[in-house]
Coordinates of C-alpha atoms in Angstrom, one line a residue:
Chain R
M1 CA 0.1 -0.1 0.1
K2 CA 3.0 2.2 0.2
K3 CA 2.8 3.4 -3.5
N4 CA -1.0 3.6 -3.4
I5 CA -2.3 7.2 -3.8
L6 CA -5.4 8.4 -1.8
V7 CA -7.1 11.6 -3.2
V8 CA -9.7 13.4 -1.6
G9 CA -11.5 16.2 -3.4
S10 CA -14.3 17.2 -5.8
V11 CA -15.7 15.0 -8.5
A12 CA -17.8 17.4 -10.6
L13 CA -19.9 18.1 -13.8
D14 CA -18.3 21.1 -15.6
S15 CA -19.9 23.3 -18.1
V16 CA -17.1 25.5 -19.7
E17 CA -17.0 28.0 -22.5
T18 CA -13.7 29.0 -24.0
I19 CA -12.8 30.9 -27.5
H20 CA -12.7 27.3 -28.8
G21 CA -16.1 26.2 -27.9
R22 CA -18.0 24.8 -24.8
T23 CA -19.1 21.7 -22.9
N24 CA -22.0 20.8 -21.1
K25 CA -21.8 18.9 -17.7
S26 CA -18.6 17.2 -18.8
L27 CA -16.4 15.2 -16.4
G28 CA -14.6 17.4 -14.0
G29 CA -13.4 18.0 -10.5
S30 CA -10.1 18.2 -8.8
A31 CA -10.1 14.4 -7.8
V32 CA -10.8 13.5 -11.1
H33 CA -8.3 15.5 -13.0
F34 CA -5.7 14.5 -10.4
S35 CA -6.5 10.8 -10.7
L36 CA -6.4 10.5 -14.4
S37 CA -2.9 11.9 -14.3
A38 CA -1.6 10.1 -11.4
S39 CA -2.9 6.8 -12.5
H40 CA -0.1 6.6 -15.1
F41 CA 2.4 6.2 -12.3
A42 CA 0.7 4.4 -9.4
P43 CA -2.5 2.9 -8.3
V44 CA -5.0 5.7 -7.4
R45 CA -8.2 5.6 -4.9
I46 CA -10.7 8.4 -4.9
V47 CA -12.6 9.5 -1.9
G48 CA -15.5 12.0 -3.0
V49 CA -19.1 12.1 -3.5
V50 CA -21.5 12.2 -6.5
G51 CA -25.2 12.5 -6.9
R52 CA -27.4 10.0 -8.5
D53 CA -27.2 12.0 -11.9
F54 CA -23.6 11.0 -12.2
P55 CA -23.4 9.3 -15.6
K56 CA -22.3 5.8 -15.7
P57 CA -19.9 6.4 -18.7
F58 CA -17.8 8.6 -16.4
R59 CA -17.4 5.8 -13.8
T60 CA -16.3 3.4 -16.6
L61 CA -13.9 6.0 -18.0
L62 CA -12.3 6.2 -14.5
K63 CA -12.4 2.6 -14.0
R64 CA -10.6 2.1 -17.3
R65 CA -7.7 3.8 -15.9
N66 CA -7.8 1.5 -12.9
I67 CA -8.7 4.1 -10.6
D68 CA -10.5 2.8 -7.4
L69 CA -14.1 4.2 -6.9
E70 CA -15.0 2.3 -3.7
G71 CA -14.7 5.8 -1.8
M72 CA -16.7 7.6 -4.4
Q73 CA -19.9 7.7 -2.3
I74 CA -23.4 8.2 -4.3
M75 CA -25.8 10.5 -2.6
P76 CA -29.3 11.3 -3.2
G77 CA -29.3 14.6 -5.2
K78 CA -27.2 16.1 -7.8
T79 CA -23.6 16.2 -8.6
F80 CA -21.5 19.2 -7.8
H81 CA -21.8 21.4 -11.0
W82 CA -19.6 24.3 -12.0
K83 CA -20.2 26.4 -14.9
G84 CA -17.5 29.0 -16.0
R85 CA -16.1 30.9 -18.9
Y86 CA -12.5 31.8 -19.8
D87 CA -11.3 34.8 -21.7
R88 CA -9.1 34.8 -24.7
D89 CA -6.0 34.8 -22.2
F90 CA -7.2 31.8 -20.1
K91 CA -6.0 33.5 -17.1
N92 CA -9.1 34.1 -15.1
A93 CA -12.3 31.9 -15.1
T94 CA -15.5 33.8 -14.7
T95 CA -17.8 31.5 -12.7
I96 CA -21.3 31.7 -14.0
A97 CA -22.8 29.1 -11.6
T98 CA -21.6 26.9 -8.8
Q99 CA -24.1 24.4 -7.6
L100 CA -22.6 22.5 -4.6
N101 CA -25.3 20.0 -4.5
V102 CA -24.3 16.7 -2.7
F103 CA -20.7 18.2 -2.3
E104 CA -22.2 20.3 0.5
Q105 CA -22.8 17.4 2.7
F106 CA -19.3 15.8 1.8
K107 CA -17.8 14.4 4.9
P108 CA -15.1 12.0 3.9
K109 CA -14.9 8.8 5.9
L110 CA -12.0 6.5 5.2
S111 CA -12.1 2.7 5.0
G112 CA -9.1 0.8 6.4
V113 CA -7.7 0.3 2.8
H114 CA -8.1 4.2 2.4
S115 CA -6.2 5.0 5.4
K116 CA -3.2 2.7 4.8
C117 CA -2.5 4.3 1.5
G118 CA 1.2 5.4 1.6
V119 CA 0.5 8.9 -0.3
L120 CA -2.2 11.4 0.2
F121 CA -3.3 14.1 -1.8
L122 CA -5.6 16.6 -0.4
A123 CA -7.2 18.4 -3.2
N124 CA -8.8 21.8 -2.8
I125 CA -11.6 21.3 -0.2
D126 CA -12.4 22.9 3.1
P127 CA -9.3 22.8 5.2
D128 CA -11.2 21.5 8.1
L129 CA -12.2 18.4 6.0
Q130 CA -8.6 18.1 4.8
W131 CA -7.6 17.9 8.4
D132 CA -10.3 15.3 9.2
V133 CA -9.2 13.1 6.5
L134 CA -5.5 13.5 7.4
K135 CA -6.3 12.5 11.1
Q136 CA -7.8 9.4 9.7
M137 CA -4.7 8.1 7.9
D138 CA -2.3 5.6 9.2
R139 CA 1.1 7.0 8.9
P140 CA 1.2 8.0 5.4
R141 CA 4.7 8.5 4.1
L142 CA 3.8 11.5 1.9
V143 CA 0.9 14.0 2.4
A144 CA 0.4 17.0 -0.1
C145 CA -2.4 19.5 -0.4
D146 CA -3.8 22.1 -2.6
T147 CA -6.0 25.0 -1.6
M148 CA -7.7 28.2 -3.1
N149 CA -8.3 31.9 -2.3
Y150 CA -11.7 31.1 -0.8
W151 CA -10.1 29.1 2.0
I152 CA -7.2 31.6 2.5
S153 CA -9.7 34.2 3.3
L154 CA -12.2 32.4 5.3
K155 CA -10.5 29.4 6.9
N156 CA -6.8 30.9 7.3
A157 CA -6.2 29.3 10.8
S158 CA -7.6 26.0 9.6
L159 CA -5.4 26.1 6.5
K160 CA -2.3 26.9 8.6
R161 CA -3.1 24.1 10.9
L162 CA -3.2 21.7 7.9
L163 CA -0.1 23.2 6.5
S164 CA 2.0 22.5 9.6
K165 CA 1.4 18.8 8.9
V166 CA 1.9 18.4 5.1
N167 CA 5.0 17.4 3.3
L168 CA 4.3 19.2 0.2
F169 CA 2.1 22.2 -0.8
F170 CA 0.8 23.0 -4.1
V171 CA -0.3 26.6 -4.5
N172 CA -1.0 29.2 -7.2
E173 CA 1.3 32.2 -7.3
E174 CA -1.5 34.7 -6.4
E175 CA -2.5 32.3 -3.4
A176 CA 1.0 32.2 -2.3
R177 CA 0.9 36.0 -2.2
Q178 CA -2.3 36.2 -0.6
L179 CA -1.4 33.7 2.1
T180 CA 1.9 35.2 3.0
K181 CA 1.3 38.9 2.0
E182 CA 4.6 38.6 0.2
Y183 CA 4.9 39.7 -3.4
N184 CA 8.3 38.0 -4.1
L185 CA 7.7 34.2 -4.5
I186 CA 11.0 33.3 -3.0
T187 CA 10.2 35.3 0.2
A188 CA 6.6 33.9 0.0
A189 CA 7.8 30.2 -0.3
K190 CA 10.4 30.4 2.5
K191 CA 7.4 32.0 4.8
L192 CA 5.2 29.0 3.7
M193 CA 8.0 26.4 4.5
R194 CA 8.3 28.0 7.8
I195 CA 4.7 26.9 8.7
G196 CA 5.5 23.3 7.9
P197 CA 5.8 21.7 4.5
Q198 CA 9.2 20.5 3.5
A199 CA 8.6 21.5 -0.1
V200 CA 6.4 24.1 -1.9
V201 CA 5.4 24.1 -5.5
I202 CA 4.2 27.5 -6.8
K203 CA 2.1 27.1 -9.9
R204 CA 2.4 29.7 -12.5
G205 CA 0.1 28.7 -15.2
D206 CA 1.7 29.2 -18.7
S207 CA 4.7 30.5 -16.8
G208 CA 5.6 27.3 -15.4
S209 CA 6.2 26.4 -11.8
I210 CA 8.9 26.8 -9.1
L211 CA 9.7 24.2 -6.6
F212 CA 11.1 25.2 -3.3
Y213 CA 12.9 22.4 -1.2
G214 CA 15.1 23.2 1.6
K215 CA 17.6 25.8 0.2
E216 CA 16.8 24.7 -3.4
V217 CA 14.9 26.9 -5.8
L218 CA 14.1 25.3 -9.1
A219 CA 12.1 27.0 -11.7
M220 CA 10.7 25.2 -14.7
P221 CA 8.8 26.7 -17.7
A222 CA 5.6 25.3 -19.1
H223 CA 5.8 23.2 -22.1
P224 CA 4.4 25.5 -24.7
V225 CA 1.3 24.6 -26.3
E226 CA 0.0 26.0 -29.4
K227 CA -3.8 25.6 -29.0
V228 CA -5.0 26.0 -25.5
V229 CA -8.5 24.7 -25.4
D230 CA -9.5 24.5 -21.9
P231 CA -7.3 25.2 -18.7
T232 CA -9.7 23.7 -16.3
G233 CA -8.1 21.0 -14.2
A234 CA -4.6 21.9 -15.5
G235 CA -3.4 22.5 -11.8
D236 CA -4.7 19.1 -10.6
T237 CA -3.4 17.2 -13.5
F238 CA 0.1 18.9 -12.8
A239 CA -0.1 17.7 -9.2
G240 CA -1.4 14.3 -10.3
G241 CA 1.7 13.8 -12.6
F242 CA 4.0 15.1 -9.7
M243 CA 2.6 13.0 -7.0
G244 CA 2.3 10.1 -9.1
Y245 CA 5.7 10.1 -9.9
L246 CA 6.6 10.7 -6.3
A247 CA 4.6 7.6 -5.2
A248 CA 6.4 5.4 -7.6
A249 CA 9.8 6.7 -6.5
P250 CA 11.6 4.9 -3.6
D251 CA 12.2 8.1 -1.8
W252 CA 10.7 11.4 -2.6
R253 CA 13.1 13.5 -0.4
N254 CA 15.6 14.0 -3.1
C255 CA 16.0 17.0 -5.4
A256 CA 16.7 14.9 -8.6
T257 CA 13.5 12.9 -7.9
L258 CA 11.5 16.1 -7.1
K259 CA 12.7 17.7 -10.4
R260 CA 11.5 14.7 -12.4
A261 CA 8.2 14.8 -10.6
M262 CA 7.9 18.4 -11.6
A263 CA 8.6 17.7 -15.2
Y264 CA 6.1 14.9 -15.3
G265 CA 3.7 17.3 -13.7
T266 CA 4.4 20.0 -16.5
V267 CA 3.9 17.4 -19.3
L268 CA 0.7 15.9 -18.0
S269 CA -0.8 19.4 -17.7
S270 CA 0.3 20.5 -21.0
F271 CA -1.7 17.5 -22.5
S272 CA -4.7 18.4 -20.2
V273 CA -5.1 21.8 -21.7
E274 CA -5.3 20.7 -25.2
N275 CA -9.0 19.7 -25.3
F276 CA -12.0 20.2 -23.0
S277 CA -12.6 18.4 -19.7
V278 CA -10.5 15.0 -19.5
R279 CA -10.9 14.5 -23.3
R280 CA -7.0 14.6 -23.8
T281 CA -6.1 12.9 -20.6
E282 CA -8.4 10.1 -20.5
K283 CA -6.8 8.4 -23.6
L284 CA -3.3 9.4 -23.0
S285 CA -0.7 6.4 -23.6
N286 CA 2.4 6.0 -21.7
P287 CA 4.5 6.3 -24.9
E288 CA 2.8 9.6 -25.7
I289 CA 3.9 10.9 -22.1
A290 CA 7.2 9.4 -22.3
L291 CA 7.9 11.1 -25.8
R292 CA 6.7 14.5 -24.6
Y293 CA 8.7 14.1 -21.2
L294 CA 11.8 13.4 -23.3
D295 CA 11.2 16.4 -25.6
Y296 CA 10.4 18.7 -22.7
T297 CA 13.5 17.6 -20.6
R298 CA 15.8 17.7 -23.6
S299 CA 14.6 21.2 -24.4
L300 CA 15.8 22.2 -21.0
A301 CA 19.2 20.6 -21.2
V302 CA 21.7 23.2 -21.9
S303 CA 25.0 21.3 -23.1
Chain M
M1 CA 36.0 42.2 -36.9
K2 CA 33.8 39.1 -37.3
K3 CA 33.3 38.9 -33.6
N4 CA 32.9 42.7 -33.0
I5 CA 29.4 43.7 -31.9
L6 CA 28.0 47.0 -33.1
V7 CA 25.1 48.3 -31.0
V8 CA 22.9 51.2 -32.1
G9 CA 20.5 52.6 -29.4
S10 CA 19.8 54.9 -26.6
V11 CA 22.3 56.4 -24.1
A12 CA 20.2 57.8 -21.4
L13 CA 20.1 59.2 -17.9
D14 CA 17.4 57.5 -15.9
S15 CA 15.4 58.7 -12.8
V16 CA 13.6 55.6 -11.5
E17 CA 11.5 54.9 -8.4
T18 CA 10.7 51.5 -7.2
I19 CA 9.6 50.1 -3.8
H20 CA 13.3 49.7 -3.0
G21 CA 14.2 53.3 -3.5
R22 CA 15.1 55.7 -6.4
T23 CA 17.9 57.0 -8.4
N24 CA 18.3 60.4 -10.1
K25 CA 19.9 60.7 -13.6
S26 CA 21.8 57.4 -13.2
L27 CA 23.3 55.5 -16.4
G28 CA 20.8 53.9 -18.6
G29 CA 19.7 53.4 -22.1
S30 CA 19.2 50.4 -24.3
A31 CA 22.9 50.7 -25.9
V32 CA 24.4 50.8 -22.4
H33 CA 22.6 48.0 -20.7
F34 CA 23.2 45.7 -23.9
S35 CA 26.9 46.7 -24.2
L36 CA 27.8 46.1 -20.4
S37 CA 26.2 42.9 -20.7
A38 CA 27.6 41.7 -24.2
S39 CA 31.2 43.2 -23.2
H40 CA 31.8 39.9 -21.1
F41 CA 31.9 38.0 -24.3
A42 CA 33.0 40.0 -27.3
P43 CA 34.4 43.6 -28.1
V44 CA 31.5 46.0 -28.3
R45 CA 31.2 49.4 -30.0
I46 CA 28.4 51.7 -29.2
V47 CA 26.8 54.1 -31.8
G48 CA 24.6 56.8 -29.9
V49 CA 24.4 60.1 -29.0
V50 CA 24.8 62.1 -25.6
G51 CA 24.4 65.8 -24.5
R52 CA 27.1 67.9 -23.1
D53 CA 25.8 67.1 -19.6
F54 CA 26.6 63.3 -20.0
P55 CA 29.0 62.7 -16.9
K56 CA 32.5 61.9 -17.5
P57 CA 32.5 59.0 -15.0
F58 CA 29.7 57.1 -17.0
R59 CA 32.2 57.4 -20.0
T60 CA 34.9 55.9 -17.7
L61 CA 32.7 53.3 -16.5
L62 CA 31.9 52.0 -20.1
K63 CA 35.4 52.1 -21.2
R64 CA 36.5 50.2 -18.1
R65 CA 34.6 47.3 -19.7
N66 CA 36.4 47.9 -23.0
I67 CA 33.5 49.3 -24.7
D68 CA 34.3 51.5 -27.6
L69 CA 32.8 54.9 -27.5
E70 CA 34.2 56.3 -30.8
G71 CA 30.6 56.3 -32.1
M72 CA 29.1 58.0 -29.1
Q73 CA 28.6 61.3 -30.5
I74 CA 28.4 64.4 -28.2
M75 CA 25.9 67.0 -29.4
P76 CA 25.1 70.4 -27.8
G77 CA 22.1 70.0 -25.6
K78 CA 21.1 67.5 -22.9
T79 CA 21.3 63.8 -22.9
F80 CA 18.1 61.7 -23.3
H81 CA 16.3 61.5 -19.9
W82 CA 13.5 59.0 -18.7
K83 CA 11.7 59.2 -15.5
G84 CA 9.5 56.5 -14.4
R85 CA 8.1 54.6 -11.5
Y86 CA 7.3 50.8 -11.0
D87 CA 4.7 49.3 -9.1
R88 CA 5.3 46.6 -6.4
D89 CA 4.7 44.0 -9.3
F90 CA 7.5 45.6 -11.6
K91 CA 5.3 44.5 -14.5
N92 CA 4.5 48.2 -15.8
A93 CA 6.6 51.0 -15.6
T94 CA 4.6 54.4 -15.3
T95 CA 6.5 57.1 -17.4
I96 CA 6.7 60.4 -15.4
A97 CA 8.7 62.2 -18.1
T98 CA 10.5 61.5 -21.4
Q99 CA 12.9 64.2 -22.5
L100 CA 14.4 63.0 -25.9
N101 CA 16.7 66.1 -25.9
V102 CA 19.6 65.3 -28.2
F103 CA 18.3 62.0 -29.1
E104 CA 15.6 63.6 -31.2
Q105 CA 18.3 64.5 -33.9
F106 CA 19.9 61.0 -33.7
K107 CA 21.0 60.2 -37.1
P108 CA 23.5 57.2 -36.9
K109 CA 26.4 57.5 -39.4
L110 CA 28.8 54.6 -39.3
S111 CA 32.6 54.7 -39.7
G112 CA 34.5 52.1 -41.7
V113 CA 35.3 50.2 -38.6
H114 CA 31.8 50.2 -37.4
S115 CA 30.3 49.0 -40.6
K116 CA 32.7 46.2 -40.7
C117 CA 31.5 44.6 -37.2
G118 CA 30.4 41.1 -37.8
V119 CA 27.4 41.4 -35.5
L120 CA 24.8 44.2 -35.4
F121 CA 22.1 44.8 -32.7
L122 CA 19.5 47.4 -33.5
A123 CA 18.2 48.4 -30.0
N124 CA 14.8 49.7 -29.8
I125 CA 14.9 53.1 -31.9
D126 CA 12.8 54.2 -34.8
P127 CA 12.7 51.3 -37.2
D128 CA 13.6 53.8 -40.2
L129 CA 16.7 54.6 -38.2
Q130 CA 17.4 50.9 -37.6
W131 CA 16.9 50.4 -41.5
D132 CA 19.3 53.1 -42.3
V133 CA 22.0 51.8 -40.0
L134 CA 21.5 48.2 -41.5
K135 CA 22.0 49.7 -45.0
Q136 CA 25.3 51.1 -43.9
M137 CA 26.7 47.8 -42.8
D138 CA 29.2 45.7 -44.7
R139 CA 27.9 42.3 -44.9
P140 CA 27.3 41.5 -41.2
R141 CA 27.2 37.8 -40.3
L142 CA 24.3 38.3 -37.7
V143 CA 21.8 41.0 -37.3
A144 CA 19.4 41.3 -34.3
C145 CA 16.8 43.9 -33.5
D146 CA 14.5 44.8 -30.8
T147 CA 11.5 47.3 -30.8
M148 CA 8.6 48.7 -28.7
N149 CA 4.9 48.9 -28.9
Y150 CA 5.1 52.6 -29.9
W151 CA 6.8 51.7 -33.4
I152 CA 4.5 48.7 -33.8
S153 CA 1.6 51.2 -33.9
L154 CA 3.3 54.1 -35.5
K155 CA 5.7 52.7 -38.0
N156 CA 4.3 49.3 -38.6
A157 CA 5.4 49.0 -42.4
S158 CA 9.0 50.3 -41.6
L159 CA 9.2 47.7 -38.8
K160 CA 8.1 44.8 -40.9
R161 CA 10.6 45.9 -43.8
L162 CA 13.3 45.7 -41.2
L163 CA 12.1 42.4 -39.8
S164 CA 12.4 41.0 -43.2
K165 CA 16.2 41.4 -43.2
V166 CA 17.2 40.7 -39.6
N167 CA 18.3 37.1 -38.5
L168 CA 17.2 37.5 -34.9
F169 CA 14.3 39.3 -33.3
F170 CA 13.8 40.0 -29.7
V171 CA 10.3 41.1 -28.6
N172 CA 8.2 41.3 -25.5
E173 CA 5.3 38.9 -25.2
E174 CA 2.9 41.8 -25.4
E175 CA 4.6 43.2 -28.4
A176 CA 4.5 40.0 -30.2
R177 CA 0.9 39.9 -29.8
Q178 CA 0.2 43.3 -30.8
L179 CA 2.6 42.9 -33.9
T180 CA 0.8 39.8 -35.2
K181 CA -2.6 40.0 -33.7
E182 CA -2.3 36.5 -32.2
Y183 CA -2.7 35.7 -28.5
N184 CA -0.8 32.3 -28.6
L185 CA 2.9 32.9 -28.6
I186 CA 3.8 29.9 -30.7
T187 CA 1.4 31.0 -33.4
A188 CA 2.7 34.6 -32.9
A189 CA 6.2 33.6 -33.4
K190 CA 5.5 31.5 -36.5
K191 CA 3.8 34.6 -38.1
L192 CA 7.0 36.7 -37.2
M193 CA 9.3 34.1 -38.6
R194 CA 7.2 34.4 -41.8
I195 CA 8.1 38.0 -42.0
G196 CA 11.9 37.2 -42.1
P197 CA 13.9 36.5 -38.9
Q198 CA 15.3 32.8 -38.6
A199 CA 15.0 33.1 -35.1
V200 CA 12.5 34.9 -32.6
V201 CA 13.1 35.3 -28.9
I202 CA 10.0 36.2 -27.0
K203 CA 10.9 38.0 -23.7
R204 CA 8.5 37.3 -20.7
G205 CA 10.0 39.2 -17.8
D206 CA 9.9 37.0 -14.8
S207 CA 8.1 34.4 -16.8
G208 CA 11.2 33.7 -18.7
S209 CA 11.7 33.5 -22.5
I210 CA 10.9 31.3 -25.5
L211 CA 13.3 30.7 -28.3
F212 CA 11.7 29.9 -31.7
Y213 CA 14.3 28.6 -34.3
G214 CA 13.0 26.8 -37.3
K215 CA 10.7 24.1 -35.9
E216 CA 12.2 24.3 -32.4
V217 CA 10.3 25.8 -29.6
L218 CA 12.4 26.2 -26.3
A219 CA 11.1 27.8 -23.3
M220 CA 13.4 28.7 -20.4
P221 CA 12.3 30.2 -17.0
A222 CA 13.8 33.2 -15.4
H223 CA 16.4 32.7 -12.9
P224 CA 14.4 33.4 -9.5
V225 CA 15.5 36.6 -7.9
E226 CA 14.8 37.1 -4.2
K227 CA 15.0 41.0 -4.3
V228 CA 14.1 42.7 -7.5
V229 CA 15.2 46.3 -7.1
D230 CA 15.0 47.7 -10.6
P231 CA 14.0 45.9 -13.9
T232 CA 15.0 49.0 -16.2
G233 CA 17.3 47.7 -18.9
A234 CA 16.6 43.8 -18.1
G235 CA 15.6 43.1 -21.7
D236 CA 18.5 44.9 -23.2
T237 CA 21.0 43.1 -20.7
F238 CA 19.2 39.8 -21.7
A239 CA 19.8 40.7 -25.4
G240 CA 23.5 41.7 -24.5
G241 CA 24.2 38.3 -23.0
F242 CA 22.5 36.4 -25.9
M243 CA 24.3 38.3 -28.5
G244 CA 27.6 38.5 -26.8
Y245 CA 27.6 34.7 -26.5
L246 CA 26.7 34.3 -30.2
A247 CA 29.3 36.8 -31.4
A248 CA 31.9 34.7 -29.5
A249 CA 30.6 31.4 -30.9
P250 CA 31.9 29.9 -34.3
D251 CA 28.3 29.6 -35.8
W252 CA 25.2 31.0 -34.4
R253 CA 22.9 28.8 -36.6
N254 CA 22.9 25.9 -34.1
C255 CA 20.1 25.1 -31.6
A256 CA 22.7 24.2 -28.7
T257 CA 24.5 27.3 -29.2
L258 CA 21.2 29.5 -29.2
K259 CA 20.2 27.8 -26.1
R260 CA 23.5 28.6 -24.4
A261 CA 23.0 32.2 -25.5
M262 CA 19.6 32.2 -24.1
A263 CA 20.9 30.9 -20.7
Y264 CA 23.5 33.5 -20.6
G265 CA 21.0 36.2 -21.4
T266 CA 18.8 34.9 -18.6
V267 CA 21.8 34.9 -16.2
L268 CA 23.0 38.4 -17.1
S269 CA 19.4 39.9 -16.8
S270 CA 19.1 38.1 -13.4
F271 CA 22.0 40.1 -12.2
S272 CA 20.8 43.4 -13.7
V273 CA 17.4 43.5 -11.9
E274 CA 19.3 43.2 -8.4
N275 CA 20.3 46.8 -8.2
F276 CA 19.5 50.2 -9.9
S277 CA 20.6 51.3 -13.1
V278 CA 23.9 49.6 -13.9
R279 CA 25.2 49.1 -10.4
R280 CA 25.1 45.4 -10.5
T281 CA 26.3 44.9 -13.9
E282 CA 29.0 47.3 -14.2
K283 CA 31.1 45.4 -11.5
L284 CA 30.1 41.9 -12.5
S285 CA 33.1 39.5 -12.8
N286 CA 33.3 36.6 -15.2
P287 CA 33.5 34.1 -12.3
E288 CA 30.3 35.5 -10.8
I289 CA 28.7 35.0 -14.3
A290 CA 30.1 31.4 -14.7
L291 CA 28.9 30.3 -11.3
R292 CA 25.4 31.5 -11.8
Y293 CA 25.2 30.1 -15.3
L294 CA 26.2 26.7 -13.8
D295 CA 23.7 27.0 -11.2
Y296 CA 21.0 28.0 -13.6
T297 CA 21.8 25.3 -16.2
R298 CA 22.1 22.6 -13.5
S299 CA 18.7 23.4 -12.1
L300 CA 17.2 23.0 -15.6
A301 CA 18.9 19.7 -16.0
V302 CA 16.4 16.9 -15.4
S303 CA 18.4 13.7 -14.8

């Protein structure tokens, strides 16, 4: 169970509009994007909740990637639904509607199998729930979490309590600034590491990401994509590739390992933005990933 | 003369205000920032103009870096003066005053020595003047240019005529979009290369840069800097390191060479933002550059 990844987060139906088209109630949610990405590296188990309207083909799609859905509870009511629109620059999504539905009652309860997973990813949910989940775990070897601006404002103390107990924190640059009140990302990351995490990954969208680990500061660019169709879930797909690689690695506390993890995260997220919802990632093959990983890491190698 | 670099651009006195302080009539201008950076790799000659007020110590400073000032004409009147302020995010400078002064009459005339330089960098000036200079050159082996939003709007046809004759085009991401009316940077770069340049470098500030050469697309992150003091001249310092390395290389038409050039450009510009004006770059030693280059390229190497 050491390599098993448990992800706790949202399973959603997304209606998204971008300059390249739109989708209606397509498969989404942080746990979904994360799982599809991580499943290329290690066994993944989702803990989440859906309504009775959750389409059977979406379950099939996840199962086809060997993602365990035992912890994906079905509740009376409707699945979490998000409707949003992106501008041409894909920087900010305008939320048209958020219907929490069954997600509002989400109270994750872990089974024995779940609690014994070696790797835990706490996707962006209420930090009190993230904390609850963490408390139910049986000595995981690696714990990571994500969050969002909403929790930074509304549950700051809960979030900081959580951060004091995680190994790895994934955070957007704006959120890192909001949380630390520091504009400079190095200064911000140092402050975050003082709260607890041994490593911080600042996600910067098409500007790439920066990994902070001990005294190391490692910036990586995004893999340039010519046609960005839908950036929804790119951050969770990034975390999925990153955590998936770490779960499969013998020891994550190693700079070279963390760098490879970041490169895989970058590669996986570059695929995810190429089509709506999970259309690109659901069918991704390992050779496709390996090839782009090689392209990407070669392009960074300065000889 | 094959390795000699001729740079034509502004020599200025800058008054800059940032969250870390301010300067009053400190040394600036595109030709200055470029030269100080490029001088670490190859002999540099400036063609520019200053007024009678141009301080002697600034000439001394440039000469100490072996920068040839034979083409830096002294005219009756005052030196070009720019006064500006940066916000905390350093993204946009607010211009408080621009006094062109003697720069308004700038009509670059090249001497025989100038015209025989193997490498030409046309810093951001009126594209008609850039064209004039290019016409005076005696078969340079490498020509690069920069520009700005102002010329893209006001002298679009002149700029495109120039672009049809340069090898390498340095451009900010916003300018690349403005010039091509394409939001995506890969699409924009392809359009730019169709106008003429064999290589395009899109500068993205603290998001790094992307090199386009033939079918190659190479993104590099910025070298993270903890205390950005003044970003003025960072783009020209980047171009200086880039062109300096290419001038010293036996053949610039090579992907590995261009990548190293980009890494040097990135490293030099990371120094330049650490202090006001040229305070950091004027005293930079080759071992300091070599060390940061090693750090930077090692951090990119995914093993």
